[in-house]
Amino acid sequence: MLHESAIVLLGSAQRAHARRQVVNSIRIATISLPHPTFAPDEVISPGPQDIFELTEQLVHQSVLMGADFVCLPELFAYFNTSVPMEDAAESIDGGAAHSFLSSTAKRYRTNIVATVSTKLDDGNFNLGVVYERAGVLIGSYRKVHIPEGEQGISRPGNDYPVLDVEGLHVGMQICHDLIFPEGCRILALNGADVIFWPNQWGGMPEMETDILMRARAIENRVCLVSSAWVLSGDGFFRVPKIHGRSCVIDWDGTVLAEVGIRVGMAVATIDLEEVQRRREIRDRLLEDERQPRTYGRLVV
């Protein structure tokens, strides 16, 4: 796969030439946003409207770099508000974050992957969503593994859907999900080529986070796209510091593009012909060589 970072800005002629070199390709962007430190005396900044404006700017920059998909951090619209998490759930129809995602995807003609605290008929969920280029919600995923601090606030989901979007088979995990290998494995068995991982990751050393992300990509022969937060104040945590890591990791564990310790975006190119070759290798590994008859303990 090609290795490109959006940190290097290309002119329009260069971008066109680069795109012609990989005719059958998809470009994926990941975004880092500023996260408040939650120090008791710290003002939360930017505010909710500002975070929409900043997110739109970064989506626009991603599209200028040719992004077909843009991934945002977990609950991108929530952490810059003072609303208690249990009161933050919004409806899909008319909710501020959902409306923003729909209009932004349509305005910039790109696919946006994000998560929104969402009120559904059967409860509140940390809902992963995919809005396609026309601004239509084409698929969703309910976060399955709910950490202690979120239990009682959002309900767990119970399945691992895979979407076919422009020839790419797309799945999602959200933050705490990645600790449990079963979710990514099921997505791979369901045919995922790319697993998007919006997260609000913390509490784990950077090296462990890096190993965990690479392992999920390698063991399942998928591309992993992480979108995380950067702590952004003068409070307890100090800055700059990575809160997770926004990057695109290839199926062999290679980091194709990363944002670094800053607010910004990065873009990587995925060759769809190589994706097809990868599917054949993965199918042989997962369908012909696995021994599920011995895995009963995993579901006890």
Short mmCIF file of C-alpha atoms in Angstrom, two decimals:
data_model
loop_
_atom_site.label_atom_id
_atom_site.label_comp_id
_atom_site.label_asym_id
_atom_site.label_seq_id
_atom_site.Cartn_x
_atom_site.Cartn_y
_atom_site.Cartn_z
CA MET A 1 0.00 0.00 0.00
CA LEU A 2 1.09 3.56 -0.56
CA HIS A 3 2.38 5.45 2.43
CA GLU A 4 1.25 9.07 2.46
CA SER A 5 0.73 11.63 5.19
CA ALA A 6 -1.47 14.71 4.91
CA ILE A 7 1.12 16.68 6.83
CA VAL A 8 2.75 17.27 3.44
CA LEU A 9 0.43 19.59 1.50
CA LEU A 10 0.22 18.90 -2.22
CA GLY A 11 -0.77 21.31 -4.97
CA SER A 12 -3.78 20.47 -7.13
CA ALA A 13 -1.65 19.26 -10.06
CA GLN A 14 0.42 17.04 -7.75
CA ARG A 15 -2.73 15.63 -6.17
CA ALA A 16 -4.20 14.79 -9.58
CA HIS A 17 -0.96 13.09 -10.65
CA ALA A 18 -0.79 11.10 -7.40
CA ARG A 19 -4.40 9.98 -7.82
CA ARG A 20 -3.78 8.80 -11.39
CA GLN A 21 -0.93 6.64 -10.12
CA VAL A 22 -3.41 4.67 -8.01
CA VAL A 23 -6.49 4.50 -10.20
CA ASN A 24 -8.41 2.01 -8.08
CA SER A 25 -7.90 3.48 -4.62
CA ILE A 26 -9.61 4.91 -1.56
CA ARG A 27 -8.19 7.69 0.62
CA ILE A 28 -8.93 7.62 4.34
CA ALA A 29 -8.47 10.56 6.72
CA THR A 30 -8.30 10.53 10.51
CA ILE A 31 -8.78 13.61 12.67
CA SER A 32 -7.56 14.63 16.15
CA LEU A 33 -9.61 17.15 18.14
CA PRO A 34 -8.80 19.12 21.34
CA HIS A 35 -10.09 17.53 24.55
CA PRO A 36 -10.64 19.46 27.82
CA THR A 37 -8.54 18.20 30.73
CA PHE A 38 -11.41 18.25 33.21
CA ALA A 39 -9.40 20.18 35.81
CA PRO A 40 -12.03 21.50 38.29
CA ASP A 41 -11.17 25.17 37.72
CA GLU A 42 -10.59 24.97 33.99
CA VAL A 43 -12.85 26.59 31.43
CA ILE A 44 -14.03 24.12 28.80
CA SER A 45 -12.84 25.47 25.48
CA PRO A 46 -13.61 25.38 22.63
CA GLY A 47 -17.34 25.28 23.19
CA PRO A 48 -19.83 23.06 21.33
CA GLN A 49 -20.33 25.43 18.41
CA ASP A 50 -16.59 25.96 18.10
CA ILE A 51 -15.96 22.21 17.98
CA PHE A 52 -18.37 21.95 15.05
CA GLU A 53 -16.52 24.76 13.26
CA LEU A 54 -13.12 23.18 13.93
CA THR A 55 -14.33 19.75 12.85
CA GLU A 56 -15.72 21.17 9.62
CA GLN A 57 -12.41 22.89 8.89
CA LEU A 58 -10.52 19.62 9.35
CA VAL A 59 -13.02 17.71 7.22
CA HIS A 60 -12.56 20.34 4.51
CA GLN A 61 -8.77 20.00 4.70
CA SER A 62 -9.12 16.22 4.47
CA VAL A 63 -11.28 16.50 1.36
CA LEU A 64 -8.77 18.86 -0.24
CA MET A 65 -6.30 16.00 0.23
CA GLY A 66 -8.71 13.69 -1.60
CA ALA A 67 -10.27 11.92 1.40
CA ASP A 68 -13.11 9.52 0.56
CA PHE A 69 -13.63 8.68 4.25
CA VAL A 70 -13.08 10.91 7.29
CA CYS A 71 -13.06 9.46 10.81
CA LEU A 72 -13.74 11.61 13.90
CA PRO A 73 -12.91 10.89 17.58
CA GLU A 74 -15.42 9.20 19.87
CA LEU A 75 -18.37 11.43 20.83
CA PHE A 76 -16.75 14.32 18.97
CA ALA A 77 -19.53 16.77 19.85
CA TYR A 78 -19.94 15.90 23.53
CA PHE A 79 -16.75 16.48 25.50
CA ASN A 80 -16.68 20.23 24.89
CA THR A 81 -20.01 20.76 26.63
CA SER A 82 -20.98 20.91 30.31
CA VAL A 83 -23.99 18.61 29.83
CA PRO A 84 -23.95 15.46 32.02
CA MET A 85 -23.31 12.43 29.85
CA GLU A 86 -26.60 10.80 30.85
CA ASP A 87 -28.44 13.87 29.47
CA ALA A 88 -26.44 14.21 26.26
CA ALA A 89 -28.25 11.63 24.11
CA GLU A 90 -29.94 13.15 21.07
CA SER A 91 -32.29 11.86 18.41
CA ILE A 92 -31.07 10.91 14.95
CA ASP A 93 -33.65 13.21 13.40
CA GLY A 94 -32.87 16.78 14.34
CA GLY A 95 -30.11 16.17 16.87
CA ALA A 96 -27.30 18.74 16.64
CA ALA A 97 -24.45 16.27 16.06
CA HIS A 98 -26.38 14.09 13.62
CA SER A 99 -27.53 17.14 11.66
CA PHE A 100 -23.96 18.45 11.54
CA LEU A 101 -22.59 15.13 10.27
CA SER A 102 -25.26 14.88 7.59
CA SER A 103 -24.82 18.43 6.31
CA THR A 104 -21.01 18.25 6.42
CA ALA A 105 -20.85 14.95 4.55
CA LYS A 106 -23.17 16.39 1.91
CA ARG A 107 -21.38 19.74 1.68
CA TYR A 108 -17.95 18.19 1.17
CA ARG A 109 -19.10 15.06 -0.68
CA THR A 110 -17.28 12.61 1.56
CA ASN A 111 -18.14 9.68 3.84
CA ILE A 112 -17.93 10.55 7.55
CA VAL A 113 -17.47 8.00 10.34
CA ALA A 114 -18.23 9.21 13.87
CA THR A 115 -19.99 8.36 17.12
CA VAL A 116 -22.88 10.21 18.74
CA SER A 117 -24.68 9.65 22.05
CA THR A 118 -28.05 8.73 20.57
CA LYS A 119 -31.53 8.15 21.95
CA LEU A 120 -33.22 5.20 20.25
CA ASP A 121 -36.52 3.43 20.93
CA ASP A 122 -34.83 0.79 23.11
CA GLY A 123 -32.52 3.11 25.05
CA ASN A 124 -29.51 5.39 24.82
CA PHE A 125 -26.45 4.15 22.92
CA ASN A 126 -22.96 5.29 22.06
CA LEU A 127 -23.77 4.98 18.38
CA GLY A 128 -21.18 4.65 15.65
CA VAL A 129 -22.51 6.08 12.39
CA VAL A 130 -21.55 6.31 8.73
CA TYR A 131 -22.92 9.26 6.74
CA GLU A 132 -22.31 8.90 3.02
CA ARG A 133 -21.54 11.61 0.47
CA ALA A 134 -25.17 12.66 0.02
CA GLY A 135 -25.55 13.18 3.78
CA VAL A 136 -27.59 10.01 4.31
CA LEU A 137 -27.04 7.77 7.34
CA ILE A 138 -26.31 4.38 5.75
CA GLY A 139 -25.29 2.32 8.75
CA SER A 140 -24.68 2.28 12.48
CA TYR A 141 -22.97 0.28 15.22
CA ARG A 142 -23.85 0.23 18.91
CA LYS A 143 -20.79 0.16 21.17
CA VAL A 144 -20.73 -3.31 22.72
CA HIS A 145 -18.21 -3.12 25.57
CA ILE A 146 -19.24 -0.45 28.07
CA PRO A 147 -16.56 0.55 30.63
CA GLU A 148 -17.41 1.11 34.27
CA GLY A 149 -17.77 4.88 33.99
CA GLU A 150 -20.34 4.59 31.19
CA GLN A 151 -22.47 1.76 32.57
CA GLY A 152 -26.00 2.91 33.30
CA ILE A 153 -25.57 5.81 30.87
CA SER A 154 -25.58 3.95 27.56
CA ARG A 155 -26.68 0.41 26.79
CA PRO A 156 -24.43 -2.16 25.07
CA GLY A 157 -25.05 -3.28 21.52
CA ASN A 158 -25.00 -6.92 20.48
CA ASP A 159 -23.79 -7.22 16.89
CA TYR A 160 -20.94 -6.30 14.55
CA PRO A 161 -22.29 -5.04 11.22
CA VAL A 162 -20.12 -4.58 8.12
CA LEU A 163 -21.07 -2.08 5.41
CA ASP A 164 -20.08 -2.14 1.74
CA VAL A 165 -19.22 1.48 0.96
CA GLU A 166 -17.77 2.26 -2.47
CA GLY A 167 -16.18 -1.17 -2.74
CA LEU A 168 -14.72 -1.11 0.76
CA HIS A 169 -16.08 -3.37 3.51
CA VAL A 170 -16.24 -1.21 6.63
CA GLY A 171 -16.69 -2.15 10.30
CA MET A 172 -16.43 -0.23 13.58
CA GLN A 173 -15.18 -0.60 17.12
CA ILE A 174 -15.48 2.18 19.69
CA CYS A 175 -12.84 2.90 22.35
CA HIS A 176 -13.11 0.18 25.07
CA ASP A 177 -14.18 -2.37 22.43
CA LEU A 178 -10.60 -2.72 21.19
CA ILE A 179 -9.39 -4.32 24.43
CA PHE A 180 -11.52 -7.35 23.58
CA PRO A 181 -10.15 -9.16 20.48
CA GLU A 182 -13.41 -10.91 19.69
CA GLY A 183 -15.07 -7.84 18.15
CA CYS A 184 -12.38 -7.25 15.54
CA ARG A 185 -12.23 -10.97 14.78
CA ILE A 186 -15.99 -11.13 14.17
CA LEU A 187 -15.75 -8.08 11.90
CA ALA A 188 -12.97 -9.81 9.95
CA LEU A 189 -15.06 -12.97 9.69
CA ASN A 190 -17.91 -10.77 8.43
CA GLY A 191 -15.62 -9.49 5.68
CA ALA A 192 -14.35 -6.14 7.00
CA ASP A 193 -11.41 -4.62 5.10
CA VAL A 194 -11.18 -1.56 7.35
CA ILE A 195 -12.08 -1.19 11.02
CA PHE A 196 -12.67 2.39 12.12
CA TRP A 197 -11.88 2.98 15.81
CA PRO A 198 -13.17 6.31 17.14
CA ASN A 199 -11.91 6.55 20.71
CA GLN A 200 -11.50 8.64 23.82
CA TRP A 201 -8.59 6.52 24.95
CA GLY A 202 -6.73 7.06 28.21
CA GLY A 203 -5.07 5.33 31.12
CA MET A 204 -2.83 3.04 29.08
CA PRO A 205 0.84 3.74 28.26
CA GLU A 206 1.46 4.88 24.71
CA MET A 207 3.54 1.80 23.89
CA GLU A 208 0.72 -0.54 24.96
CA THR A 209 -1.78 1.40 22.88
CA ASP A 210 0.50 1.18 19.85
CA ILE A 211 1.00 -2.58 20.28
CA LEU A 212 -2.73 -3.16 20.76
CA MET A 213 -3.68 -1.29 17.57
CA ARG A 214 -1.03 -3.01 15.47
CA ALA A 215 -1.98 -6.42 16.87
CA ARG A 216 -5.66 -6.00 15.95
CA ALA A 217 -4.66 -5.03 12.41
CA ILE A 218 -2.16 -7.87 11.95
CA GLU A 219 -4.12 -10.71 13.54
CA ASN A 220 -7.24 -9.92 11.48
CA ARG A 221 -5.56 -8.76 8.25
CA VAL A 222 -7.44 -5.46 8.30
CA CYS A 223 -6.61 -1.77 8.09
CA LEU A 224 -7.25 -0.05 11.45
CA VAL A 225 -8.16 3.64 11.52
CA SER A 226 -7.88 5.29 14.93
CA SER A 227 -9.29 8.75 15.62
CA ALA A 228 -8.48 10.18 19.05
CA TRP A 229 -8.36 13.31 21.18
CA VAL A 230 -5.45 15.54 22.16
CA LEU A 231 -5.60 16.99 25.67
CA SER A 232 -5.82 20.73 25.34
CA GLY A 233 -5.62 22.66 28.59
CA ASP A 234 -3.33 23.64 31.46
CA GLY A 235 -4.97 21.40 34.03
CA PHE A 236 -4.00 18.16 35.73
CA PHE A 237 -2.88 16.22 32.66
CA ARG A 238 -0.61 18.96 31.25
CA VAL A 239 -0.11 19.25 27.49
CA PRO A 240 0.72 18.33 24.83
CA LYS A 241 -0.18 14.70 25.38
CA ILE A 242 -1.75 12.03 23.23
CA HIS A 243 -5.15 10.83 24.41
CA GLY A 244 -5.09 7.79 22.18
CA ARG A 245 -3.46 8.12 18.77
CA SER A 246 -4.96 9.24 15.46
CA CYS A 247 -3.43 7.12 12.72
CA VAL A 248 -4.04 4.68 9.87
CA ILE A 249 -2.42 1.26 10.32
CA ASP A 250 -2.01 -1.22 7.47
CA TRP A 251 -2.81 -4.92 7.75
CA ASP A 252 0.87 -5.73 8.37
CA GLY A 253 1.09 -3.26 11.27
CA THR A 254 2.73 -0.45 9.29
CA VAL A 255 1.60 3.05 10.26
CA LEU A 256 0.63 4.60 6.92
CA ALA A 257 -0.22 8.05 8.28
CA GLU A 258 -0.58 9.69 11.68
CA VAL A 259 -1.50 13.07 13.08
CA GLY A 260 0.99 13.21 15.95
CA ILE A 261 0.61 15.16 19.20
CA ARG A 262 -1.45 17.96 17.74
CA VAL A 263 -4.92 18.88 16.56
CA GLY A 264 -5.10 18.08 12.87
CA MET A 265 -5.60 15.41 10.25
CA ALA A 266 -3.68 12.83 8.24
CA VAL A 267 -4.57 10.87 5.10
CA ALA A 268 -3.52 7.46 3.76
CA THR A 269 -4.21 5.79 0.40
CA ILE A 270 -5.66 2.28 0.25
CA ASP A 271 -5.16 0.32 -2.99
CA LEU A 272 -8.39 -1.60 -3.67
CA GLU A 273 -6.62 -4.17 -5.82
CA GLU A 274 -4.41 -5.01 -2.87
CA VAL A 275 -7.52 -5.14 -0.67
CA GLN A 276 -8.88 -7.88 -2.94
CA ARG A 277 -5.63 -9.85 -2.65
CA ARG A 278 -5.74 -9.40 1.10
CA ARG A 279 -9.28 -10.79 1.23
CA GLU A 280 -8.11 -14.00 -0.42
CA ILE A 281 -5.27 -14.43 2.08
CA ARG A 282 -7.52 -13.63 5.03
CA ASP A 283 -10.25 -15.99 3.86
CA ARG A 284 -7.77 -18.83 3.66
CA LEU A 285 -6.47 -18.05 7.13
CA LEU A 286 -9.83 -17.56 8.85
CA GLU A 287 -11.96 -20.09 6.98
CA ASP A 288 -9.54 -22.93 6.23
CA GLU A 289 -7.02 -22.86 9.08
CA ARG A 290 -9.01 -21.73 12.15
CA GLN A 291 -10.32 -24.42 14.49
CA PRO A 292 -13.52 -22.97 16.01
CA ARG A 293 -14.45 -26.38 17.49
CA THR A 294 -11.74 -25.73 20.10
CA TYR A 295 -12.87 -22.21 21.04
CA GLY A 296 -15.87 -23.00 23.21
CA ARG A 297 -14.33 -21.40 26.28
CA LEU A 298 -14.44 -18.01 24.54
CA VAL A 299 -18.24 -17.85 24.70
CA VAL A 300 -18.68 -19.05 28.28
#
